Amino acid sequence: MTSNVWWSRNIGREYTQGNADITNYGIDKSRIVHSKFFRALQAKAQVFNINEHDFFRTRLTHSIEVADVGMRIIRDLENNDKIRFKDTPNLSIELIESICLAHDIGHPAFGHAGEQVLQDKMLLKGGFEGNGQTFRVLTKLGEYYENNGFNLTRRALLGVMKYPAKHAQFLNAVLSDGEEWSKDKDKVKCKKEQQEWMQKNLLVKQRAFKCIHDTESQIFDWVLEPLAYKDKKQFNSIKKSGEKWKTSYKSFDCSIMELADDIAYGIYDLEDSLAMGLISKNKLEELEDDLQIIDDKNLGIFQDLCSDNLSTMKKGINNAVQSLIRSLEIIEIIEFDEPLLRFNVSMTKESQKAQALNTIKNFVYNTVIANPRVQRLEHKNKRMLEQLFDLLESNPKGFLPVNLHSRLEQEDSCRVICDYLASMTDNEASLLYKNMFIPHSGTVFSPV
């Protein structure tokens, strides 16, 4: 069997004997599953505090469910005659499972609250974004290869790239296009004042960029190396939507992962919310029309979700997931020549179902995340992480673990601090806060 540029790894070689797809992507999957970063997801919350109830999902169980949905999407495409384009990329369950299992591996402690803190702290220091940190873990921080992380196949890395543009692109776009900057730039006398202006304006309007961190520019360029210039330029492009700059495109594999993530987030987090009582049966009636749209085979999904019987509710959850999977199709994006970019999996023709899923996701967010019980916890977690970051930044060598001191000589200290805090589980971050700030807590033997 001939070599395939998308099997390539940044160092080492790809495997070309036997079923090379299974071999190459199977290696990727094994490295992810056996990684300490993957195991740490068991102690990172998905929505709810992991100590509140054993029933609720963690980042680990969520990732496993996303991988399961991704596998079911592949089987649906293969078994229902949906591969209608001649150049459609080959479908690989091992590849999609790898991408789905890895998709949250860089997300920090305390979920979205933790991500917001690190976004604010790193806004003008190369950026921080959960998906960007996933790319950083896979390509640099992972334990398999020093400074090469997991050393995954090129196609797997392309698949985890939800936002294929660098942080610097966004900053440059703000400076070159922003009306406020055009108005104020003559008042800015030095780079420090420019940074202060951007900090003030971006925190209000953009807050953060969904991007690849600047520290991963080189490996990002390597992943896209096989693309023609036209495809690369289009794929990398960003555009302004309202007051925010965004990327527009994803690869074929990434589109499958994102749909699997959306389905798992919308439907399975709804299950958690019902079980916890944050969404009452009466409140659920607000979703009746949307659940009826998803229930195109009249399986009684809404009625099942209203049931007090756990097995009946589980049947409704599974039927909702399967109905959404059935509505997916492969679409063509004519701007691209490379098949991995020209084709995506989408719910385009089932736009009502797509809107219904989006409504459910927003409903869960607005009902659950905005709930005072959750907001109080998020506020506390944000304050803890903010204070930890500020303390570590005030004396990196004094407070960071000794094994990180060599990195302080090679990298910006804020990036090292960011990596350190992002890698922590919820319990580790809480314990560090307790040891650093609470009297009569911690000893010289406490792990840091």
GROMACS .gro file of C-alpha atoms in nm:
model
  448
    1MET     CA    1   0.000   0.000   0.000
    2THR     CA    2   0.132   0.346  -0.088
    3SER     CA    3   0.196   0.618   0.166
    4ASN     CA    4  -0.069   0.877   0.243
    5VAL     CA    5   0.029   1.233   0.335
    6TRP     CA    6  -0.256   1.247   0.589
    7TRP     CA    7  -0.113   0.946   0.776
    8SER     CA    8   0.211   1.141   0.831
    9ARG     CA    9   0.332   1.231   1.178
   10ASN     CA   10   0.549   1.530   1.263
   11ILE     CA   11   0.825   1.290   1.368
   12GLY     CA   12   0.864   0.922   1.285
   13ARG     CA   13   0.683   0.739   1.009
   14GLU     CA   14   0.337   0.624   0.912
   15TYR     CA   15   0.241   0.258   0.871
   16THR     CA   16   0.157   0.139   0.520
   17GLN     CA   17   0.117  -0.237   0.566
   18GLY     CA   18  -0.215  -0.420   0.597
   19ASN     CA   19  -0.514  -0.201   0.682
   20ALA     CA   20  -0.313   0.117   0.729
   21ASP     CA   21  -0.613   0.330   0.827
   22ILE     CA   22  -0.685   0.106   1.125
   23THR     CA   23  -0.317   0.081   1.216
   24ASN     CA   24  -0.238   0.454   1.198
   25TYR     CA   25  -0.559   0.583   1.353
   26GLY     CA   26  -0.566   0.295   1.602
   27ILE     CA   27  -0.228   0.414   1.730
   28ASP     CA   28  -0.373   0.764   1.766
   29LYS     CA   29  -0.668   0.629   1.965
   30SER     CA   30  -0.446   0.423   2.197
   31ARG     CA   31  -0.223   0.721   2.275
   32ILE     CA   32  -0.525   0.932   2.364
   33VAL     CA   33  -0.699   0.670   2.579
   34HIS     CA   34  -0.385   0.587   2.779
   35SER     CA   35  -0.283   0.949   2.834
   36LYS     CA   36  -0.280   1.120   3.174
   37PHE     CA   37  -0.454   1.418   3.010
   38PHE     CA   38  -0.743   1.194   2.903
   39ARG     CA   39  -0.768   1.031   3.247
   40ALA     CA   40  -0.780   1.376   3.408
   41LEU     CA   41  -1.112   1.441   3.231
   42GLN     CA   42  -1.280   1.209   3.484
   43ALA     CA   43  -1.229   1.483   3.744
   44LYS     CA   44  -1.332   1.779   3.528
   45ALA     CA   45  -1.696   1.883   3.532
   46GLN     CA   46  -1.909   1.891   3.218
   47VAL     CA   47  -2.184   2.113   3.362
   48PHE     CA   48  -2.233   2.024   3.728
   49ASN     CA   49  -1.991   1.999   4.018
   50ILE     CA   50  -1.855   1.644   4.003
   51ASN     CA   51  -1.895   1.601   4.379
   52GLU     CA   52  -2.269   1.667   4.374
   53HIS     CA   53  -2.392   1.332   4.237
   54ASP     CA   54  -2.242   1.021   4.081
   55PHE     CA   55  -2.504   1.026   3.803
   56PHE     CA   56  -2.382   1.344   3.636
   57ARG     CA   57  -2.148   1.354   3.341
   58THR     CA   58  -1.785   1.456   3.359
   59ARG     CA   59  -1.568   1.566   3.068
   60LEU     CA   60  -1.454   1.204   3.042
   61THR     CA   61  -1.799   1.047   3.015
   62HIS     CA   62  -1.902   1.327   2.779
   63SER     CA   63  -1.603   1.255   2.555
   64ILE     CA   64  -1.684   0.883   2.550
   65GLU     CA   65  -2.044   0.963   2.455
   66VAL     CA   66  -1.929   1.199   2.179
   67ALA     CA   67  -1.708   0.919   2.043
   68ASP     CA   68  -2.005   0.682   2.050
   69VAL     CA   69  -2.224   0.930   1.861
   70GLY     CA   70  -1.939   0.988   1.613
   71MET     CA   71  -1.915   0.613   1.551
   72ARG     CA   72  -2.292   0.594   1.499
   73ILE     CA   73  -2.272   0.880   1.247
   74ILE     CA   74  -2.009   0.689   1.047
   75ARG     CA   75  -2.223   0.375   1.046
   76ASP     CA   76  -2.530   0.570   0.941
   77LEU     CA   77  -2.343   0.728   0.649
   78GLU     CA   78  -2.206   0.390   0.539
   79ASN     CA   79  -2.523   0.184   0.582
   80ASN     CA   80  -2.782   0.423   0.438
   81ASP     CA   81  -2.632   0.499   0.097
   82LYS     CA   82  -2.536   0.856   0.190
   83ILE     CA   83  -2.192   0.856   0.026
   84ARG     CA   84  -2.301   1.008  -0.305
   85PHE     CA   85  -1.986   1.200  -0.402
   86LYS     CA   86  -1.707   1.011  -0.577
   87ASP     CA   87  -1.424   1.189  -0.393
   88THR     CA   88  -1.574   1.166  -0.043
   89PRO     CA   89  -1.290   1.102   0.206
   90ASN     CA   90  -1.270   0.748   0.338
   91LEU     CA   91  -1.462   0.695   0.660
   92SER     CA   92  -1.271   0.556   0.957
   93ILE     CA   93  -1.433   0.473   1.289
   94GLU     CA   94  -1.090   0.463   1.460
   95LEU     CA   95  -1.012   0.812   1.331
   96ILE     CA   96  -1.345   0.966   1.433
   97GLU     CA   97  -1.333   0.800   1.775
   98SER     CA   98  -0.981   0.938   1.824
   99ILE     CA   99  -1.088   1.292   1.734
  100CYS     CA  100  -1.400   1.275   1.952
  101LEU     CA  101  -1.217   1.128   2.251
  102ALA     CA  102  -0.954   1.404   2.226
  103HIS     CA  103  -1.183   1.699   2.157
  104ASP     CA  104  -1.201   1.823   2.520
  105ILE     CA  105  -0.857   1.711   2.635
  106GLY     CA  106  -0.729   2.069   2.671
  107HIS     CA  107  -1.026   2.214   2.856
  108PRO     CA  108  -0.933   2.353   3.199
  109ALA     CA  109  -1.065   2.296   3.547
  110PHE     CA  110  -1.406   2.444   3.632
  111GLY     CA  111  -1.543   2.415   3.278
  112HIS     CA  112  -1.646   2.733   3.100
  113ALA     CA  113  -1.577   2.944   3.410
  114GLY     CA  114  -1.214   2.832   3.409
  115GLU     CA  115  -1.187   2.889   3.036
  116GLN     CA  116  -1.310   3.249   3.070
  117VAL     CA  117  -1.048   3.329   3.334
  118LEU     CA  118  -0.761   3.195   3.123
  119GLN     CA  119  -0.897   3.368   2.813
  120ASP     CA  120  -0.890   3.702   2.993
  121LYS     CA  121  -0.542   3.646   3.135
  122MET     CA  122  -0.392   3.536   2.801
  123LEU     CA  123  -0.580   3.769   2.565
  124LEU     CA  124  -0.268   3.962   2.461
  125LYS     CA  125  -0.018   3.686   2.538
  126GLY     CA  126  -0.078   3.442   2.255
  127GLY     CA  127  -0.434   3.357   2.350
  128PHE     CA  128  -0.617   3.081   2.532
  129GLU     CA  129  -0.913   2.882   2.409
  130GLY     CA  130  -1.020   2.534   2.512
  131ASN     CA  131  -0.996   2.387   2.164
  132GLY     CA  132  -0.668   2.568   2.102
  133GLN     CA  133  -0.534   2.416   2.426
  134THR     CA  134  -0.647   2.073   2.306
  135PHE     CA  135  -0.432   2.124   1.995
  136ARG     CA  136  -0.143   2.236   2.220
  137VAL     CA  137  -0.171   1.928   2.442
  138LEU     CA  138  -0.183   1.695   2.142
  139THR     CA  139   0.110   1.859   1.963
  140LYS     CA  140   0.338   1.973   2.246
  141LEU     CA  141   0.244   1.899   2.608
  142GLY     CA  142   0.141   1.533   2.583
  143GLU     CA  143   0.371   1.280   2.748
  144TYR     CA  144   0.461   1.060   2.451
  145TYR     CA  145   0.719   1.277   2.271
  146GLU     CA  146   0.904   1.570   2.426
  147ASN     CA  147   0.779   1.890   2.260
  148ASN     CA  148   0.575   1.682   2.014
  149GLY     CA  149   0.299   1.569   2.247
  150PHE     CA  150   0.100   1.273   2.117
  151ASN     CA  151   0.257   1.295   1.770
  152LEU     CA  152  -0.077   1.208   1.606
  153THR     CA  153  -0.140   1.165   1.235
  154ARG     CA  154  -0.184   1.480   1.032
  155ARG     CA  155  -0.547   1.396   0.954
  156ALA     CA  156  -0.633   1.346   1.321
  157LEU     CA  157  -0.483   1.687   1.405
  158LEU     CA  158  -0.676   1.846   1.119
  159GLY     CA  159  -0.989   1.685   1.262
  160VAL     CA  160  -0.955   1.839   1.609
  161MET     CA  161  -0.907   2.190   1.464
  162LYS     CA  162  -1.247   2.349   1.522
  163TYR     CA  163  -1.112   2.700   1.461
  164PRO     CA  164  -0.830   2.688   1.201
  165ALA     CA  165  -0.681   3.035   1.242
  166LYS     CA  166  -0.405   3.174   1.462
  167HIS     CA  167  -0.456   3.414   1.751
  168ALA     CA  168  -0.235   3.674   1.580
  169GLN     CA  169  -0.470   3.680   1.278
  170PHE     CA  170  -0.752   3.798   1.499
  171LEU     CA  171  -0.546   4.068   1.670
  172ASN     CA  172  -0.429   4.197   1.332
  173ALA     CA  173  -0.787   4.198   1.204
  174VAL     CA  174  -0.904   4.403   1.500
  175LEU     CA  175  -0.628   4.659   1.447
  176SER     CA  176  -0.672   4.685   1.071
  177ASP     CA  177  -1.051   4.694   1.060
  178GLY     CA  178  -1.184   4.819   1.391
  179GLU     CA  179  -1.362   5.153   1.376
  180GLU     CA  180  -1.275   5.224   1.738
  181TRP     CA  181  -0.905   5.164   1.667
  182SER     CA  182  -0.915   5.394   1.363
  183LYS     CA  183  -1.060   5.661   1.586
  184ASP     CA  184  -0.819   5.614   1.877
  185LYS     CA  185  -0.492   5.503   1.716
  186ASP     CA  186  -0.345   5.855   1.692
  187LYS     CA  187  -0.373   5.885   2.070
  188VAL     CA  188  -0.170   5.568   2.127
  189LYS     CA  189   0.200   5.650   2.161
  190CYS     CA  190   0.366   5.312   2.228
  191LYS     CA  191   0.314   4.937   2.215
  192LYS     CA  192   0.220   4.925   2.584
  193GLU     CA  193  -0.061   5.177   2.528
  194GLN     CA  194  -0.174   4.977   2.223
  195GLN     CA  195  -0.198   4.665   2.438
  196GLU     CA  196  -0.389   4.853   2.708
  197TRP     CA  197  -0.632   4.981   2.443
  198MET     CA  198  -0.684   4.633   2.303
  199GLN     CA  199  -0.728   4.480   2.648
  200LYS     CA  200  -0.997   4.733   2.731
  201ASN     CA  201  -1.186   4.704   2.402
  202LEU     CA  202  -1.152   4.331   2.340
  203LEU     CA  203  -1.264   4.230   2.687
  204VAL     CA  204  -1.586   4.425   2.635
  205LYS     CA  205  -1.669   4.313   2.280
  206GLN     CA  206  -1.476   4.006   2.172
  207ARG     CA  207  -1.371   3.864   2.509
  208ALA     CA  208  -1.170   3.590   2.341
  209PHE     CA  209  -1.083   3.451   2.002
  210LYS     CA  210  -1.170   3.095   1.905
  211CYS     CA  211  -0.838   3.003   1.753
  212ILE     CA  212  -0.509   2.816   1.755
  213HIS     CA  213  -0.262   2.967   2.003
  214ASP     CA  214   0.034   3.153   1.854
  215THR     CA  215   0.270   2.911   2.030
  216GLU     CA  216   0.151   2.634   1.796
  217SER     CA  217   0.200   2.831   1.472
  218GLN     CA  218   0.472   2.600   1.341
  219ILE     CA  219   0.287   2.270   1.390
  220PHE     CA  220  -0.034   2.434   1.265
  221ASP     CA  221   0.146   2.522   0.941
  222TRP     CA  222   0.278   2.164   0.918
  223VAL     CA  223  -0.073   2.018   0.942
  224LEU     CA  224  -0.191   2.237   0.653
  225GLU     CA  225   0.123   2.183   0.443
  226PRO     CA  226  -0.040   1.942   0.190
  227LEU     CA  227  -0.310   2.195   0.100
  228ALA     CA  228  -0.292   2.405  -0.214
  229TYR     CA  229  -0.238   2.777  -0.151
  230LYS     CA  230  -0.597   2.862  -0.251
  231ASP     CA  231  -0.746   2.603  -0.018
  232LYS     CA  232  -0.519   2.700   0.269
  233LYS     CA  233  -0.598   3.071   0.236
  234GLN     CA  234  -0.973   3.005   0.226
  235PHE     CA  235  -0.962   2.756   0.514
  236ASN     CA  236  -0.761   2.999   0.731
  237SER     CA  237  -0.981   3.298   0.658
  238ILE     CA  238  -1.171   3.483   0.929
  239LYS     CA  239  -1.464   3.719   0.895
  240LYS     CA  240  -1.654   3.960   1.112
  241SER     CA  241  -1.995   3.850   1.235
  242GLY     CA  242  -2.160   4.130   1.427
  243GLU     CA  243  -1.884   4.259   1.654
  244LYS     CA  244  -1.688   3.932   1.666
  245TRP     CA  245  -1.435   3.777   1.433
  246LYS     CA  246  -1.481   3.409   1.351
  247THR     CA  247  -1.351   3.126   1.137
  248SER     CA  248  -1.587   2.983   0.876
  249TYR     CA  249  -1.468   2.634   0.781
  250LYS     CA  250  -1.394   2.292   0.926
  251SER     CA  251  -1.256   1.972   0.781
  252PHE     CA  252  -1.473   1.673   0.694
  253ASP     CA  253  -1.375   1.483   1.010
  254CYS     CA  254  -1.411   1.790   1.231
  255SER     CA  255  -1.766   1.844   1.103
  256ILE     CA  256  -1.856   1.492   1.222
  257MET     CA  257  -1.695   1.550   1.562
  258GLU     CA  258  -1.871   1.884   1.605
  259LEU     CA  259  -2.211   1.735   1.522
  260ALA     CA  260  -2.147   1.448   1.764
  261ASP     CA  261  -2.049   1.702   2.030
  262ASP     CA  262  -2.357   1.917   1.966
  263ILE     CA  263  -2.590   1.617   1.983
  264ALA     CA  264  -2.428   1.489   2.302
  265TYR     CA  265  -2.426   1.835   2.459
  266GLY     CA  266  -2.785   1.915   2.365
  267ILE     CA  267  -2.951   1.582   2.442
  268TYR     CA  268  -2.738   1.422   2.714
  269ASP     CA  269  -2.695   1.742   2.916
  270LEU     CA  270  -3.073   1.779   2.900
  271GLU     CA  271  -3.092   1.435   3.064
  272ASP     CA  272  -2.860   1.549   3.346
  273SER     CA  273  -3.064   1.865   3.396
  274LEU     CA  274  -3.389   1.668   3.424
  275ALA     CA  275  -3.233   1.421   3.668
  276MET     CA  276  -3.102   1.702   3.889
  277GLY     CA  277  -3.437   1.880   3.890
  278LEU     CA  278  -3.300   2.201   3.737
  279ILE     CA  279  -3.551   2.150   3.456
  280SER     CA  280  -3.897   2.052   3.576
  281LYS     CA  281  -4.147   1.854   3.373
  282ASN     CA  282  -4.354   2.172   3.339
  283LYS     CA  283  -4.050   2.365   3.217
  284LEU     CA  284  -3.976   2.088   2.968
  285GLU     CA  285  -4.307   2.167   2.797
  286GLU     CA  286  -4.131   2.471   2.646
  287LEU     CA  287  -3.938   2.221   2.432
  288GLU     CA  288  -4.239   2.013   2.325
  289ASP     CA  289  -4.256   2.158   1.973
  290ASP     CA  290  -3.881   2.116   1.917
  291LEU     CA  291  -3.884   1.758   2.044
  292GLN     CA  292  -4.180   1.683   1.816
  293ILE     CA  293  -3.975   1.810   1.519
  294ILE     CA  294  -3.692   1.574   1.614
  295ASP     CA  295  -3.944   1.291   1.666
  296ASP     CA  296  -4.017   1.246   1.294
  297LYS     CA  297  -4.111   0.879   1.340
  298ASN     CA  298  -4.363   0.954   1.617
  299LEU     CA  299  -4.181   0.750   1.879
  300GLY     CA  300  -4.314   0.957   2.170
  301ILE     CA  301  -3.982   1.122   2.258
  302PHE     CA  302  -4.137   1.412   2.448
  303GLN     CA  303  -4.366   1.184   2.649
  304ASP     CA  304  -4.073   0.955   2.734
  305LEU     CA  305  -3.863   1.247   2.860
  306CYS     CA  306  -4.150   1.354   3.085
  307SER     CA  307  -4.157   1.011   3.247
  308ASP     CA  308  -4.042   0.952   3.604
  309ASN     CA  309  -3.920   0.608   3.498
  310LEU     CA  310  -3.547   0.619   3.426
  311SER     CA  311  -3.554   0.348   3.158
  312THR     CA  312  -3.839   0.523   2.978
  313MET     CA  313  -3.651   0.853   2.989
  314LYS     CA  314  -3.338   0.677   2.859
  315LYS     CA  315  -3.539   0.536   2.567
  316GLY     CA  316  -3.651   0.890   2.479
  317ILE     CA  317  -3.292   1.018   2.498
  318ASN     CA  318  -3.164   0.742   2.269
  319ASN     CA  319  -3.446   0.791   2.017
  320ALA     CA  320  -3.375   1.165   2.005
  321VAL     CA  321  -3.005   1.102   1.939
  322GLN     CA  322  -3.077   0.844   1.669
  323SER     CA  323  -3.330   1.069   1.497
  324LEU     CA  324  -3.075   1.350   1.476
  325ILE     CA  325  -2.812   1.112   1.338
  326ARG     CA  326  -3.054   0.991   1.068
  327SER     CA  327  -3.097   1.349   0.947
  328LEU     CA  328  -2.727   1.398   0.862
  329GLU     CA  329  -2.589   1.403   0.508
  330ILE     CA  330  -2.266   1.475   0.324
  331ILE     CA  331  -2.258   1.816   0.156
  332GLU     CA  332  -2.013   1.973  -0.088
  333ILE     CA  333  -1.836   2.306  -0.030
  334ILE     CA  334  -1.736   2.413  -0.379
  335GLU     CA  335  -1.474   2.666  -0.265
  336PHE     CA  336  -1.227   2.384  -0.197
  337ASP     CA  337  -1.040   2.127  -0.408
  338GLU     CA  338  -0.904   1.908  -0.125
  339PRO     CA  339  -1.171   1.644  -0.043
  340LEU     CA  340  -1.109   1.674   0.331
  341LEU     CA  341  -1.221   2.037   0.304
  342ARG     CA  342  -1.464   2.014   0.012
  343PHE     CA  343  -1.695   1.777   0.196
  344ASN     CA  344  -1.863   1.819   0.534
  345VAL     CA  345  -2.133   1.628   0.718
  346SER     CA  346  -2.429   1.850   0.790
  347MET     CA  347  -2.794   1.874   0.890
  348THR     CA  348  -2.852   2.125   0.609
  349LYS     CA  349  -3.159   1.967   0.449
  350GLU     CA  350  -3.310   1.901   0.789
  351SER     CA  351  -3.288   2.266   0.889
  352GLN     CA  352  -3.587   2.237   1.123
  353LYS     CA  353  -3.412   1.962   1.318
  354ALA     CA  354  -3.091   2.167   1.328
  355GLN     CA  355  -3.285   2.462   1.465
  356ALA     CA  356  -3.461   2.238   1.717
  357LEU     CA  357  -3.127   2.103   1.842
  358ASN     CA  358  -2.992   2.457   1.868
  359THR     CA  359  -3.301   2.561   2.065
  360ILE     CA  360  -3.251   2.270   2.306
  361LYS     CA  361  -2.883   2.362   2.356
  362ASN     CA  362  -2.974   2.725   2.425
  363PHE     CA  363  -3.258   2.616   2.653
  364VAL     CA  364  -3.025   2.399   2.860
  365TYR     CA  365  -2.769   2.679   2.879
  366ASN     CA  366  -3.018   2.951   2.973
  367THR     CA  367  -3.207   2.732   3.218
  368VAL     CA  368  -2.914   2.553   3.378
  369ILE     CA  369  -2.599   2.762   3.342
  370ALA     CA  370  -2.790   3.081   3.424
  371ASN     CA  371  -2.951   2.914   3.728
  372PRO     CA  372  -2.843   3.093   4.049
  373ARG     CA  373  -2.729   2.760   4.197
  374VAL     CA  374  -2.487   2.714   3.909
  375GLN     CA  375  -2.392   3.082   3.883
  376ARG     CA  376  -2.285   3.096   4.247
  377LEU     CA  377  -2.057   2.799   4.192
  378GLU     CA  378  -1.918   2.946   3.869
  379HIS     CA  379  -1.848   3.279   4.040
  380LYS     CA  380  -1.660   3.105   4.321
  381ASN     CA  381  -1.459   2.893   4.077
  382LYS     CA  382  -1.365   3.194   3.862
  383ARG     CA  383  -1.247   3.388   4.165
  384MET     CA  384  -1.032   3.095   4.279
  385LEU     CA  385  -0.864   3.056   3.940
  386GLU     CA  386  -0.812   3.433   3.900
  387GLN     CA  387  -0.640   3.457   4.237
  388LEU     CA  388  -0.427   3.150   4.168
  389PHE     CA  389  -0.311   3.290   3.833
  390ASP     CA  390  -0.226   3.630   3.983
  391LEU     CA  391  -0.037   3.473   4.271
  392LEU     CA  392   0.166   3.242   4.045
  393GLU     CA  393   0.240   3.531   3.808
  394SER     CA  394   0.373   3.741   4.097
  395ASN     CA  395   0.648   3.486   4.170
  396PRO     CA  396   0.660   3.201   3.915
  397LYS     CA  397   0.980   3.038   4.044
  398GLY     CA  398   0.866   3.070   4.401
  399PHE     CA  399   0.525   2.910   4.355
  400LEU     CA  400   0.535   2.685   4.047
  401PRO     CA  401   0.652   2.322   4.087
  402VAL     CA  402   1.027   2.274   4.045
  403ASN     CA  403   0.981   2.053   3.739
  404LEU     CA  404   0.840   2.354   3.550
  405HIS     CA  405   1.132   2.588   3.623
  406SER     CA  406   1.325   2.485   3.311
  407ARG     CA  407   1.026   2.588   3.099
  408LEU     CA  408   1.032   2.933   3.259
  409GLU     CA  409   1.371   2.988   3.097
  410GLN     CA  410   1.240   2.896   2.751
  411GLU     CA  411   0.881   3.023   2.744
  412ASP     CA  412   0.676   3.318   2.863
  413SER     CA  413   0.593   3.263   3.230
  414CYS     CA  414   0.223   3.334   3.173
  415ARG     CA  415   0.204   3.052   2.919
  416VAL     CA  416   0.367   2.812   3.167
  417ILE     CA  417   0.123   2.921   3.439
  418CYS     CA  418  -0.168   2.886   3.198
  419ASP     CA  419  -0.063   2.532   3.101
  420TYR     CA  420  -0.021   2.441   3.468
  421LEU     CA  421  -0.367   2.561   3.571
  422ALA     CA  422  -0.537   2.431   3.256
  423SER     CA  423  -0.403   2.080   3.321
  424MET     CA  424  -0.553   2.066   3.670
  425THR     CA  425  -0.868   1.881   3.764
  426ASP     CA  426  -1.140   2.064   3.957
  427ASN     CA  427  -1.024   1.904   4.283
  428GLU     CA  428  -0.656   1.981   4.221
  429ALA     CA  429  -0.732   2.349   4.156
  430SER     CA  430  -0.952   2.369   4.467
  431LEU     CA  431  -0.683   2.203   4.680
  432LEU     CA  432  -0.412   2.435   4.548
  433TYR     CA  433  -0.630   2.736   4.629
  434LYS     CA  434  -0.691   2.601   4.978
  435ASN     CA  435  -0.320   2.540   5.036
  436MET     CA  436  -0.220   2.885   4.908
  437PHE     CA  437  -0.491   3.103   5.061
  438ILE     CA  438  -0.668   2.933   5.352
  439PRO     CA  439  -0.500   2.952   5.697
  440HIS     CA  440  -0.403   2.622   5.861
  441SER     CA  441  -0.422   2.442   5.526
  442GLY     CA  442  -0.139   2.271   5.340
  443THR     CA  443   0.209   2.164   5.446
  444VAL     CA  444   0.551   2.153   5.283
  445PHE     CA  445   0.458   1.800   5.178
  446SER     CA  446   0.139   1.904   4.998
  447PRO     CA  447   0.154   1.829   4.624
  448VAL     CA  448   0.155   2.144   4.413
   0.00000   0.00000   0.00000
